PDB file of C-alpha atoms in Angstrom:
ATOM      1  CA  MET E 768     -17.189 -38.243 -19.810  1.00 57.00           C
ATOM      2  CA  GLU E 769     -20.751 -38.234 -21.127  1.00 70.00           C
ATOM      3  CA  GLY E 770     -23.797 -36.717 -19.468  1.00 79.00           C
ATOM      4  CA  ILE E 771     -22.076 -33.629 -18.045  1.00 85.00           C
ATOM      5  CA  ASP E 772     -24.035 -30.388 -17.960  1.00 87.00           C
ATOM      6  CA  HIS E 773     -22.051 -27.160 -18.244  1.00 85.00           C
ATOM      7  CA  ARG E 774     -23.322 -23.804 -17.058  1.00 87.00           C
ATOM      8  CA  ILE E 775     -22.182 -20.392 -15.866  1.00 88.00           C
ATOM      9  CA  VAL E 776     -23.142 -19.158 -12.393  1.00 88.00           C
ATOM     10  CA  SER E 777     -22.607 -15.722 -10.856  1.00 88.00           C
ATOM     11  CA  VAL E 778     -20.822 -16.073  -7.526  1.00 86.00           C
ATOM     12  CA  ASN E 779     -19.255 -13.367  -5.398  1.00 85.00           C
ATOM     13  CA  GLY E 780     -19.074 -10.912  -8.288  1.00 85.00           C
ATOM     14  CA  ILE E 781     -17.552 -13.240 -10.904  1.00 85.00           C
ATOM     15  CA  LYS E 782     -18.932 -15.624 -13.506  1.00 86.00           C
ATOM     16  CA  MET E 783     -17.883 -19.197 -12.780  1.00 87.00           C
ATOM     17  CA  HIS E 784     -18.121 -22.149 -15.135  1.00 85.00           C
ATOM     18  CA  ILE E 785     -19.231 -25.355 -13.430  1.00 86.00           C
ATOM     19  CA  ALA E 786     -19.686 -28.888 -14.721  1.00 84.00           C
ATOM     20  CA  GLU E 787     -22.408 -31.063 -13.181  1.00 89.00           C
ATOM     21  CA  LYS E 788     -23.289 -34.729 -13.359  1.00 88.00           C
ATOM     22  CA  GLY E 789     -25.577 -37.056 -11.427  1.00 87.00           C
ATOM     23  CA  ARG E 790     -27.963 -36.669  -8.530  1.00 86.00           C
ATOM     24  CA  GLY E 791     -27.764 -37.071  -4.783  1.00 85.00           C
ATOM     25  CA  PRO E 792     -25.531 -35.482  -2.137  1.00 88.00           C
ATOM     26  CA  VAL E 793     -23.392 -32.716  -3.630  1.00 91.00           C
ATOM     27  CA  VAL E 794     -19.731 -33.616  -4.159  1.00 92.00           C
ATOM     28  CA  LEU E 795     -17.694 -30.519  -5.028  1.00 93.00           C
ATOM     29  CA  PHE E 796     -14.509 -31.195  -7.007  1.00 92.00           C
ATOM     30  CA  LEU E 797     -11.811 -28.502  -6.994  1.00 92.00           C
ATOM     31  CA  HIS E 798      -8.912 -28.729  -9.444  1.00 88.00           C
ATOM     32  CA  GLY E 799      -5.419 -27.329  -9.393  1.00 84.00           C
ATOM     33  CA  LEU E 800      -2.937 -26.134 -12.016  1.00 79.00           C
ATOM     34  CA  PRO E 801      -3.231 -27.032 -14.845  1.00 76.00           C
ATOM     35  CA  GLU E 802      -6.361 -29.210 -14.735  1.00 70.00           C
ATOM     36  CA  LEU E 803      -9.719 -27.786 -15.693  1.00 63.00           C
ATOM     37  CA  CYS E 804     -12.557 -29.496 -13.881  1.00 45.00           C
ATOM     38  CA  THR E 805     -14.791 -27.310 -11.716  1.00 43.00           C
ATOM     39  CA  ARG E 806     -13.300 -23.962 -12.709  1.00 49.00           C
ATOM     40  CA  SER E 807     -11.633 -21.891 -10.051  1.00 55.00           C
ATOM     41  CA  PRO E 808     -11.184 -18.170 -10.805  1.00 55.00           C
ATOM     42  CA  GLY E 809      -8.533 -17.643 -13.460  1.00 51.00           C
ATOM     43  CA  PHE E 810      -9.045 -20.983 -15.216  1.00 58.00           C
ATOM     44  CA  GLY E 811     -10.823 -21.870 -18.449  1.00 60.00           C
ATOM     45  CA  ASP E 812     -14.276 -20.360 -18.846  1.00 71.00           C
ATOM     46  CA  THR E 813     -14.353 -18.799 -15.379  1.00 78.00           C
ATOM     47  CA  GLU E 814     -13.521 -15.109 -15.172  1.00 76.00           C
ATOM     48  CA  ALA E 815      -9.914 -14.239 -14.373  1.00 77.00           C
ATOM     49  CA  PRO E 816      -9.674 -11.120 -12.181  1.00 80.00           C
ATOM     50  CA  THR E 817      -6.525  -9.117 -12.916  1.00 81.00           C
ATOM     51  CA  SER E 818      -5.635  -8.264  -9.307  1.00 87.00           C
ATOM     52  CA  ILE E 819      -3.471 -10.763  -7.414  1.00 91.00           C
ATOM     53  CA  ILE E 820      -5.474  -9.892  -4.296  1.00 91.00           C
ATOM     54  CA  SER E 821      -8.466 -11.623  -5.889  1.00 89.00           C
ATOM     55  CA  TYR E 822      -6.583 -14.923  -5.553  1.00 91.00           C
ATOM     56  CA  THR E 823      -5.936 -14.814  -1.800  1.00 94.00           C
ATOM     57  CA  CYS E 824      -7.395 -17.578   0.323  1.00 94.00           C
ATOM     58  CA  ASP E 825     -10.113 -15.406   1.863  1.00 94.00           C
ATOM     59  CA  HIS E 826     -11.356 -14.299  -1.562  1.00 92.00           C
ATOM     60  CA  ILE E 827     -11.332 -17.836  -2.959  1.00 93.00           C
ATOM     61  CA  VAL E 828     -13.110 -19.233   0.119  1.00 95.00           C
ATOM     62  CA  ASN E 829     -15.789 -16.555  -0.318  1.00 94.00           C
ATOM     63  CA  ASP E 830     -16.128 -17.634  -3.963  1.00 92.00           C
ATOM     64  CA  LEU E 831     -16.541 -21.256  -2.881  1.00 94.00           C
ATOM     65  CA  VAL E 832     -19.095 -20.402  -0.202  1.00 95.00           C
ATOM     66  CA  ALA E 833     -21.084 -18.412  -2.762  1.00 94.00           C
ATOM     67  CA  LEU E 834     -20.897 -21.387  -5.132  1.00 93.00           C
ATOM     68  CA  ILE E 835     -22.175 -23.747  -2.442  1.00 95.00           C
ATOM     69  CA  ASP E 836     -25.010 -21.307  -1.734  1.00 95.00           C
ATOM     70  CA  SER E 837     -25.880 -21.218  -5.438  1.00 93.00           C
ATOM     71  CA  LEU E 838     -26.221 -25.012  -5.391  1.00 92.00           C
ATOM     72  CA  GLY E 839     -28.887 -24.695  -2.721  1.00 93.00           C
ATOM     73  CA  VAL E 840     -27.139 -26.743  -0.051  1.00 94.00           C
ATOM     74  CA  GLU E 841     -25.603 -26.028   3.332  1.00 95.00           C
ATOM     75  CA  GLN E 842     -22.798 -28.596   3.127  1.00 95.00           C
ATOM     76  CA  VAL E 843     -20.857 -30.447   0.460  1.00 94.00           C
ATOM     77  CA  PHE E 844     -18.542 -33.410   0.254  1.00 93.00           C
ATOM     78  CA  LEU E 845     -15.284 -31.835  -0.921  1.00 94.00           C
ATOM     79  CA  VAL E 846     -12.746 -33.535  -3.216  1.00 93.00           C
ATOM     80  CA  ALA E 847      -9.736 -31.445  -4.206  1.00 93.00           C
ATOM     81  CA  HIS E 848      -6.260 -31.655  -5.738  1.00 93.00           C
ATOM     82  CA  ASP E 849      -3.214 -29.347  -5.926  1.00 92.00           C
ATOM     83  CA  TRP E 850      -4.281 -25.681  -5.532  1.00 92.00           C
ATOM     84  CA  GLY E 851      -7.849 -26.882  -5.169  1.00 92.00           C
ATOM     85  CA  ALA E 852      -6.678 -28.894  -2.153  1.00 93.00           C
ATOM     86  CA  ILE E 853      -4.900 -25.890  -0.647  1.00 94.00           C
ATOM     87  CA  MET E 854      -8.061 -23.816  -0.955  1.00 94.00           C
ATOM     88  CA  GLY E 855     -10.027 -26.797   0.335  1.00 94.00           C
ATOM     89  CA  TRP E 856      -7.977 -26.722   3.546  1.00 92.00           C
ATOM     90  CA  TYR E 857      -8.685 -23.012   3.899  1.00 93.00           C
ATOM     91  CA  LEU E 858     -12.390 -23.673   3.362  1.00 94.00           C
ATOM     92  CA  CYS E 859     -12.313 -26.277   6.145  1.00 90.00           C
ATOM     93  CA  LEU E 860     -10.393 -23.870   8.378  1.00 88.00           C
ATOM     94  CA  PHE E 861     -12.503 -20.757   7.755  1.00 91.00           C
ATOM     95  CA  LYS E 862     -15.928 -22.310   7.119  1.00 92.00           C
ATOM     96  CA  PRO E 863     -15.950 -25.853   8.576  1.00 90.00           C
ATOM     97  CA  GLU E 864     -19.749 -25.839   8.787  1.00 92.00           C
ATOM     98  CA  ARG E 865     -19.945 -25.873   4.964  1.00 95.00           C
ATOM     99  CA  VAL E 866     -17.892 -29.083   4.515  1.00 93.00           C
ATOM    100  CA  LYS E 867     -19.365 -32.456   5.410  1.00 91.00           C
ATOM    101  CA  ALA E 868     -16.155 -34.340   4.603  1.00 90.00           C
ATOM    102  CA  PHE E 869     -12.949 -33.687   2.689  1.00 92.00           C
ATOM    103  CA  VAL E 870     -10.976 -35.963   0.359  1.00 91.00           C
ATOM    104  CA  CYS E 871      -7.592 -34.302  -0.197  1.00 91.00           C
ATOM    105  CA  LEU E 872      -5.330 -35.319  -3.077  1.00 91.00           C
ATOM    106  CA  SER E 873      -1.564 -34.697  -2.985  1.00 87.00           C
ATOM    107  CA  VAL E 874      -1.375 -31.591  -0.761  1.00 87.00           C
ATOM    108  CA  PRO E 875      -1.582 -32.149   3.023  1.00 84.00           C
ATOM    109  CA  PHE E 876      -2.442 -29.441   5.516  1.00 84.00           C
ATOM    110  CA  THR E 877       0.518 -27.156   6.287  1.00 82.00           C
ATOM    111  CA  PRO E 878       0.350 -25.073   9.489  1.00 80.00           C
ATOM    112  CA  ARG E 879       1.270 -21.398   9.231  1.00 84.00           C
ATOM    113  CA  SER E 880       4.800 -20.571  10.355  1.00 86.00           C
ATOM    114  CA  PRO E 881       4.963 -17.133  12.010  1.00 87.00           C
ATOM    115  CA  GLN E 882       8.748 -16.706  11.825  1.00 89.00           C
ATOM    116  CA  MET E 883       9.184 -16.053   8.108  1.00 92.00           C
ATOM    117  CA  LYS E 884       7.141 -15.319   5.011  1.00 95.00           C
ATOM    118  CA  PRO E 885       6.696 -18.379   2.778  1.00 95.00           C
ATOM    119  CA  MET E 886       8.521 -16.892  -0.208  1.00 97.00           C
ATOM    120  CA  ASP E 887      11.541 -15.893   1.902  1.00 96.00           C
ATOM    121  CA  ARG E 888      11.673 -19.413   3.277  1.00 95.00           C
ATOM    122  CA  MET E 889      11.411 -21.004  -0.188  1.00 95.00           C
ATOM    123  CA  ARG E 890      14.146 -18.796  -1.627  1.00 95.00           C
ATOM    124  CA  GLY E 891      16.360 -19.586   1.332  1.00 95.00           C
ATOM    125  CA  PHE E 892      15.912 -23.331   0.922  1.00 94.00           C
ATOM    126  CA  PHE E 893      15.751 -23.743  -2.844  1.00 95.00           C
ATOM    127  CA  GLY E 894      17.069 -20.583  -4.504  1.00 95.00           C
ATOM    128  CA  ASP E 895      15.627 -18.147  -7.019  1.00 94.00           C
ATOM    129  CA  ASP E 896      15.148 -20.815  -9.708  1.00 93.00           C
ATOM    130  CA  TYR E 897      12.677 -22.774  -7.583  1.00 94.00           C
ATOM    131  CA  TYR E 898       9.509 -22.877  -9.660  1.00 93.00           C
ATOM    132  CA  ILE E 899       7.296 -21.003  -7.171  1.00 95.00           C
ATOM    133  CA  CYS E 900       9.941 -18.280  -6.867  1.00 95.00           C
ATOM    134  CA  ARG E 901      10.117 -18.011 -10.667  1.00 93.00           C
ATOM    135  CA  PHE E 902       6.344 -17.568 -10.819  1.00 94.00           C
ATOM    136  CA  GLN E 903       6.389 -14.491  -8.580  1.00 95.00           C
ATOM    137  CA  ALA E 904       7.190 -11.686 -11.062  1.00 93.00           C
ATOM    138  CA  PRO E 905       3.975 -10.902 -12.978  1.00 92.00           C
ATOM    139  CA  GLY E 906       4.418 -11.454 -16.693  1.00 91.00           C
ATOM    140  CA  GLU E 907       7.974 -12.799 -16.581  1.00 91.00           C
ATOM    141  CA  ILE E 908       7.356 -16.538 -16.784  1.00 91.00           C
ATOM    142  CA  GLU E 909       4.367 -15.968 -19.076  1.00 91.00           C
ATOM    143  CA  VAL E 910       6.721 -14.626 -21.757  1.00 90.00           C
ATOM    144  CA  GLU E 911       8.679 -17.879 -21.705  1.00 88.00           C
ATOM    145  CA  MET E 912       5.440 -19.874 -21.815  1.00 89.00           C
ATOM    146  CA  VAL E 913       4.306 -18.027 -24.918  1.00 88.00           C
ATOM    147  CA  GLU E 914       7.678 -18.633 -26.593  1.00 86.00           C
ATOM    148  CA  ILE E 915       7.601 -22.405 -26.160  1.00 85.00           C
ATOM    149  CA  GLY E 916       3.848 -22.765 -26.679  1.00 88.00           C
ATOM    150  CA  THR E 917       0.926 -23.831 -24.510  1.00 90.00           C
ATOM    151  CA  ALA E 918       1.080 -27.483 -25.566  1.00 90.00           C
ATOM    152  CA  ASN E 919       4.760 -27.841 -24.651  1.00 88.00           C
ATOM    153  CA  VAL E 920       4.215 -26.106 -21.301  1.00 89.00           C
ATOM    154  CA  LEU E 921       1.399 -28.482 -20.404  1.00 91.00           C
ATOM    155  CA  LYS E 922       3.266 -31.569 -21.622  1.00 89.00           C
ATOM    156  CA  THR E 923       6.237 -30.589 -19.462  1.00 87.00           C
ATOM    157  CA  ILE E 924       4.140 -29.962 -16.356  1.00 88.00           C
ATOM    158  CA  PHE E 925       2.208 -33.204 -16.709  1.00 89.00           C
ATOM    159  CA  SER E 926       5.390 -35.199 -17.389  1.00 85.00           C
ATOM    160  CA  ILE E 927       7.353 -34.095 -14.296  1.00 81.00           C
ATOM    161  CA  ARG E 928       8.319 -37.224 -12.360  1.00 80.00           C
ATOM    162  CA  LYS E 929      11.617 -36.363 -10.700  1.00 79.00           C
ATOM    163  CA  PRO E 930      11.375 -36.180  -6.887  1.00 80.00           C
ATOM    164  CA  GLY E 931      12.618 -33.028  -5.246  1.00 83.00           C
ATOM    165  CA  PRO E 932      12.062 -29.316  -5.789  1.00 88.00           C
ATOM    166  CA  PRO E 933      11.358 -28.440  -9.451  1.00 88.00           C
ATOM    167  CA  CYS E 934      13.585 -25.619 -10.712  1.00 89.00           C
ATOM    168  CA  PHE E 935      12.886 -23.410 -13.735  1.00 88.00           C
ATOM    169  CA  PRO E 936      16.078 -21.559 -14.737  1.00 87.00           C
ATOM    170  CA  LYS E 937      15.708 -18.234 -16.518  1.00 85.00           C
ATOM    171  CA  GLY E 938      15.939 -18.395 -20.281  1.00 79.00           C
ATOM    172  CA  ASN E 939      14.862 -22.034 -20.440  1.00 77.00           C
ATOM    173  CA  ALA E 940      12.402 -22.478 -17.624  1.00 77.00           C
ATOM    174  CA  PHE E 941      10.954 -25.715 -18.932  1.00 76.00           C
ATOM    175  CA  ARG E 942      14.281 -27.130 -20.142  1.00 73.00           C
ATOM    176  CA  ILE E 943      12.933 -27.722 -23.619  1.00 69.00           C
ATOM    177  CA  ARG E 944      15.476 -28.126 -26.388  1.00 60.00           C
ATOM    178  CA  SER E 945      14.758 -26.621 -29.771  1.00 54.00           C
ATOM    179  CA  ASN E 946      12.629 -28.936 -31.949  1.00 58.00           C
ATOM    180  CA  ALA E 947      12.545 -31.524 -29.121  1.00 65.00           C
ATOM    181  CA  SER E 948       9.572 -33.863 -29.034  1.00 75.00           C
ATOM    182  CA  ILE E 949       7.866 -34.132 -25.634  1.00 80.00           C
ATOM    183  CA  SER E 950       5.979 -37.355 -25.033  1.00 84.00           C
ATOM    184  CA  LEU E 951       2.672 -37.387 -23.218  1.00 88.00           C
ATOM    185  CA  PRO E 952       2.342 -39.543 -20.102  1.00 89.00           C
ATOM    186  CA  SER E 953       0.375 -42.717 -20.758  1.00 90.00           C
ATOM    187  CA  TRP E 954      -2.625 -41.488 -18.767  1.00 92.00           C
ATOM    188  CA  LEU E 955      -3.124 -38.320 -20.843  1.00 91.00           C
ATOM    189  CA  SER E 956      -4.539 -38.508 -24.367  1.00 93.00           C
ATOM    190  CA  GLU E 957      -3.916 -36.115 -27.246  1.00 93.00           C
ATOM    191  CA  ASP E 958      -7.607 -35.165 -27.188  1.00 93.00           C
ATOM    192  CA  GLU E 959      -7.360 -34.234 -23.509  1.00 91.00           C
ATOM    193  CA  LEU E 960      -4.223 -32.194 -24.142  1.00 92.00           C
ATOM    194  CA  THR E 961      -5.935 -30.369 -27.027  1.00 93.00           C
ATOM    195  CA  TYR E 962      -8.832 -29.519 -24.722  1.00 89.00           C
ATOM    196  CA  TYR E 963      -6.479 -28.096 -22.085  1.00 89.00           C
ATOM    197  CA  VAL E 964      -4.582 -26.093 -24.712  1.00 92.00           C
ATOM    198  CA  THR E 965      -7.823 -24.619 -26.077  1.00 89.00           C
ATOM    199  CA  LYS E 966      -8.915 -23.510 -22.602  1.00 86.00           C
ATOM    200  CA  PHE E 967      -5.571 -22.025 -21.589  1.00 88.00           C
ATOM    201  CA  ASP E 968      -5.304 -20.193 -24.885  1.00 87.00           C
ATOM    202  CA  GLN E 969      -8.473 -18.301 -23.933  1.00 83.00           C
ATOM    203  CA  LYS E 970      -6.870 -16.417 -21.042  1.00 81.00           C
ATOM    204  CA  GLY E 971      -3.290 -17.650 -20.733  1.00 86.00           C
ATOM    205  CA  PHE E 972      -1.636 -18.869 -17.551  1.00 89.00           C
ATOM    206  CA  THR E 973      -1.712 -15.654 -15.528  1.00 89.00           C
ATOM    207  CA  GLY E 974      -4.862 -16.503 -13.560  1.00 87.00           C
ATOM    208  CA  GLY E 975      -3.442 -19.824 -12.424  1.00 89.00           C
ATOM    209  CA  LEU E 976      -0.037 -18.326 -11.632  1.00 92.00           C
ATOM    210  CA  ASN E 977      -1.681 -15.627  -9.504  1.00 92.00           C
ATOM    211  CA  TYR E 978      -2.434 -18.286  -6.887  1.00 93.00           C
ATOM    212  CA  TYR E 979       1.324 -18.632  -6.400  1.00 95.00           C
ATOM    213  CA  ARG E 980       1.744 -14.855  -6.365  1.00 96.00           C
ATOM    214  CA  ALA E 981      -0.739 -14.604  -3.505  1.00 96.00           C
ATOM    215  CA  ILE E 982       1.175 -16.997  -1.232  1.00 97.00           C
ATOM    216  CA  ASP E 983       2.706 -14.258   0.928  1.00 97.00           C
ATOM    217  CA  LEU E 984      -0.637 -12.436   0.996  1.00 96.00           C
ATOM    218  CA  ASN E 985      -2.245 -15.641   2.307  1.00 95.00           C
ATOM    219  CA  TRP E 986       0.403 -15.713   5.028  1.00 95.00           C
ATOM    220  CA  GLU E 987      -0.642 -12.194   6.038  1.00 94.00           C
ATOM    221  CA  VAL E 988      -4.363 -12.968   5.857  1.00 91.00           C
ATOM    222  CA  THR E 989      -3.959 -16.001   8.144  1.00 89.00           C
ATOM    223  CA  GLU E 990      -1.928 -14.203  10.825  1.00 85.00           C
ATOM    224  CA  LYS E 991      -4.702 -14.637  13.380  1.00 77.00           C
ATOM    225  CA  TRP E 992      -4.411 -18.423  13.019  1.00 72.00           C
ATOM    226  CA  THR E 993      -0.829 -18.485  14.322  1.00 71.00           C
ATOM    227  CA  GLY E 994      -2.189 -18.709  17.857  1.00 63.00           C
ATOM    228  CA  VAL E 995      -3.664 -22.132  17.159  1.00 51.00           C
ATOM    229  CA  ARG E 996      -0.339 -23.681  16.169  1.00 52.00           C
ATOM    230  CA  GLU E 997      -0.004 -25.621  19.432  1.00 58.00           C
ATOM    231  CA  TYR E 998      -3.654 -26.616  19.155  1.00 55.00           C
ATOM    232  CA  ILE E 999      -2.953 -28.106  15.732  1.00 53.00           C
ATOM    233  CA  HIS E1000       0.268 -29.943  16.646  1.00 56.00           C
ATOM    234  CA  ASN E1001      -1.069 -31.316  19.941  1.00 64.00           C
ATOM    235  CA  GLY E1002      -3.948 -33.062  18.226  1.00 61.00           C
ATOM    236  CA  GLY E1003      -6.785 -30.699  19.092  1.00 58.00           C
ATOM    237  CA  PHE E1004      -7.368 -29.723  15.465  1.00 55.00           C
ATOM    238  CA  LYS E1005      -7.694 -33.361  14.474  1.00 58.00           C
ATOM    239  CA  LYS E1006      -9.944 -34.224  17.415  1.00 58.00           C
ATOM    240  CA  ASP E1007     -12.353 -31.301  17.118  1.00 49.00           C
ATOM    241  CA  GLY E1008     -12.518 -30.580  13.428  1.00 50.00           C
ATOM    242  CA  LEU E1009     -10.971 -33.035  11.004  1.00 55.00           C
ATOM    243  CA  PHE E1010     -11.375 -36.574  12.387  1.00 61.00           C
ATOM    244  CA  LEU E1011      -8.498 -37.807  10.266  1.00 64.00           C
ATOM    245  CA  GLU E1012      -8.659 -41.583  10.098  1.00 64.00           C
ATOM    246  CA  GLU E1013      -6.435 -42.704   7.265  1.00 65.00           C
ATOM    247  CA  ALA E1014      -3.772 -41.473   4.851  1.00 70.00           C
ATOM    248  CA  VAL E1015      -3.572 -43.521   1.648  1.00 79.00           C
ATOM    249  CA  VAL E1016      -0.049 -43.624   0.184  1.00 79.00           C
ATOM    250  CA  MET E1017       0.438 -44.752  -3.420  1.00 83.00           C
ATOM    251  CA  GLU E1018       3.859 -45.827  -4.629  1.00 81.00           C
ATOM    252  CA  GLY E1019       5.229 -45.242  -8.100  1.00 83.00           C
ATOM    253  CA  VAL E1020       2.936 -42.360  -9.022  1.00 86.00           C
ATOM    254  CA  GLY E1021       3.480 -38.644  -9.514  1.00 85.00           C
ATOM    255  CA  HIS E1022       1.683 -35.471  -8.519  1.00 86.00           C
ATOM    256  CA  PHE E1023      -1.298 -35.917 -10.857  1.00 87.00           C
ATOM    257  CA  ILE E1024      -2.560 -39.031  -9.096  1.00 87.00           C
ATOM    258  CA  ASN E1025      -6.176 -38.136  -9.814  1.00 88.00           C
ATOM    259  CA  GLN E1026      -5.481 -38.734 -13.515  1.00 88.00           C
ATOM    260  CA  GLU E1027      -2.693 -41.302 -13.421  1.00 89.00           C
ATOM    261  CA  LYS E1028      -4.668 -43.577 -11.091  1.00 89.00           C
ATOM    262  CA  ALA E1029      -8.133 -42.267 -11.893  1.00 88.00           C
ATOM    263  CA  GLU E1030      -9.999 -45.532 -11.339  1.00 90.00           C
ATOM    264  CA  GLU E1031      -8.285 -46.272  -8.030  1.00 90.00           C
ATOM    265  CA  ILE E1032      -8.746 -42.700  -6.790  1.00 89.00           C
ATOM    266  CA  GLY E1033     -12.391 -42.799  -7.833  1.00 88.00           C
ATOM    267  CA  SER E1034     -12.887 -45.999  -5.831  1.00 90.00           C
ATOM    268  CA  HIS E1035     -11.319 -44.427  -2.738  1.00 88.00           C
ATOM    269  CA  ILE E1036     -13.557 -41.374  -3.047  1.00 86.00           C
ATOM    270  CA  TYR E1037     -16.686 -43.438  -3.641  1.00 84.00           C
ATOM    271  CA  ASP E1038     -15.994 -45.862  -0.790  1.00 84.00           C
ATOM    272  CA  PHE E1039     -15.181 -42.998   1.562  1.00 83.00           C
ATOM    273  CA  ILE E1040     -18.355 -41.044   0.879  1.00 82.00           C
ATOM    274  CA  LYS E1041     -20.484 -44.206   0.841  1.00 79.00           C
ATOM    275  CA  LYS E1042     -19.426 -45.211   4.352  1.00 74.00           C
ATOM    276  CA  PHE E1043     -19.097 -41.643   5.600  1.00 68.00           C
ATOM    277  CA  LYS E1044     -18.655 -41.306   9.354  1.00 52.00           C
ATOM    278  CA  GLN E1045     -17.437 -37.714   9.592  1.00 49.00           C
ATOM    279  CA  ILE E1046     -13.845 -38.626   8.910  1.00 48.00           C
ATOM    280  CA  LEU E1047     -11.213 -37.220   6.607  1.00 52.00           C
ATOM    281  CA  LEU E1048      -9.275 -39.098   3.968  1.00 53.00           C
ATOM    282  CA  VAL E1049      -5.941 -37.766   2.699  1.00 53.00           C
ATOM    283  CA  ILE E1050      -4.337 -39.318  -0.381  1.00 53.00           C
ATOM    284  CA  CYS E1051      -0.707 -38.518  -1.177  1.00 53.00           C
ATOM    285  CA  ALA E1052       1.801 -39.873  -3.652  1.00 50.00           C
ATOM    286  CA  LEU E1053       4.933 -41.377  -2.121  1.00 47.00           C
ATOM    287  CA  PHE E1054       8.037 -39.248  -2.688  1.00 40.00           C
ATOM    288  CA  LEU E1055       5.832 -36.481  -4.023  1.00 39.00           C
ATOM    289  CA  TRP E1056       7.149 -32.932  -3.845  1.00 38.00           C
ATOM    290  CA  VAL E1057       4.199 -30.850  -2.723  1.00 36.00           C
ATOM    291  CA  HIS E1058       3.791 -27.089  -2.394  1.00 35.00           C
TER     292      HIS E1058
END
């Protein structure tokens, strides 16, 4: 896309790379793994703190608040996907006064369950090969990623279409046969893949994987929110804070709907912000396995 200005800003003790385009009300886009749009900590040209604690929801929300402050505004329209969407929900929960409206892609709000830590629950349901479980040991999955190469890792992630819980068995996490050719999805060009590869080769995947490694820490950080569970399920959360009006469901698409259906998603976002009435739009892919 032409006309994008790139710059580095200092926010909350880290240097963050942001991409800007256009004028008018600020729309903040937050990406997930492995996209590289507005850079969250650990991705691309943004600094990647080594401590997993730096990737907990309270730290990331503080980073986002500092970013919003640096833009000179009190509120932003928020558009987010994947891990960006998860952190977007936390931003709405912790700092609702900073978000004018939220367009969420692929990852709906998930209330905190007080009975069991998330990783224990995931292992119980899906086993140790479940991809989030495999990401937990620092350095382990990264070794396999290095062995098969950044390009093959990204091609595999972007090409996942099978419904259900993705599993990454040890020894061949990405199920890539020797000398096998992995085709790109039709919505991703070779130039785009090369750009992603270049950025991930700067720092590797550890920063992005640390978001998964902080899942149980997020559960601990949000303990005080357990008391609002009934408030959420009985409709109070929707009535007082989110004003959810519509969930758009797209059939025949995968997790990366923001790229696969970029024009349609862009139209939804534009129409939503244009007619904004303090409502929330959630866009999910049908049969999508979400975190």
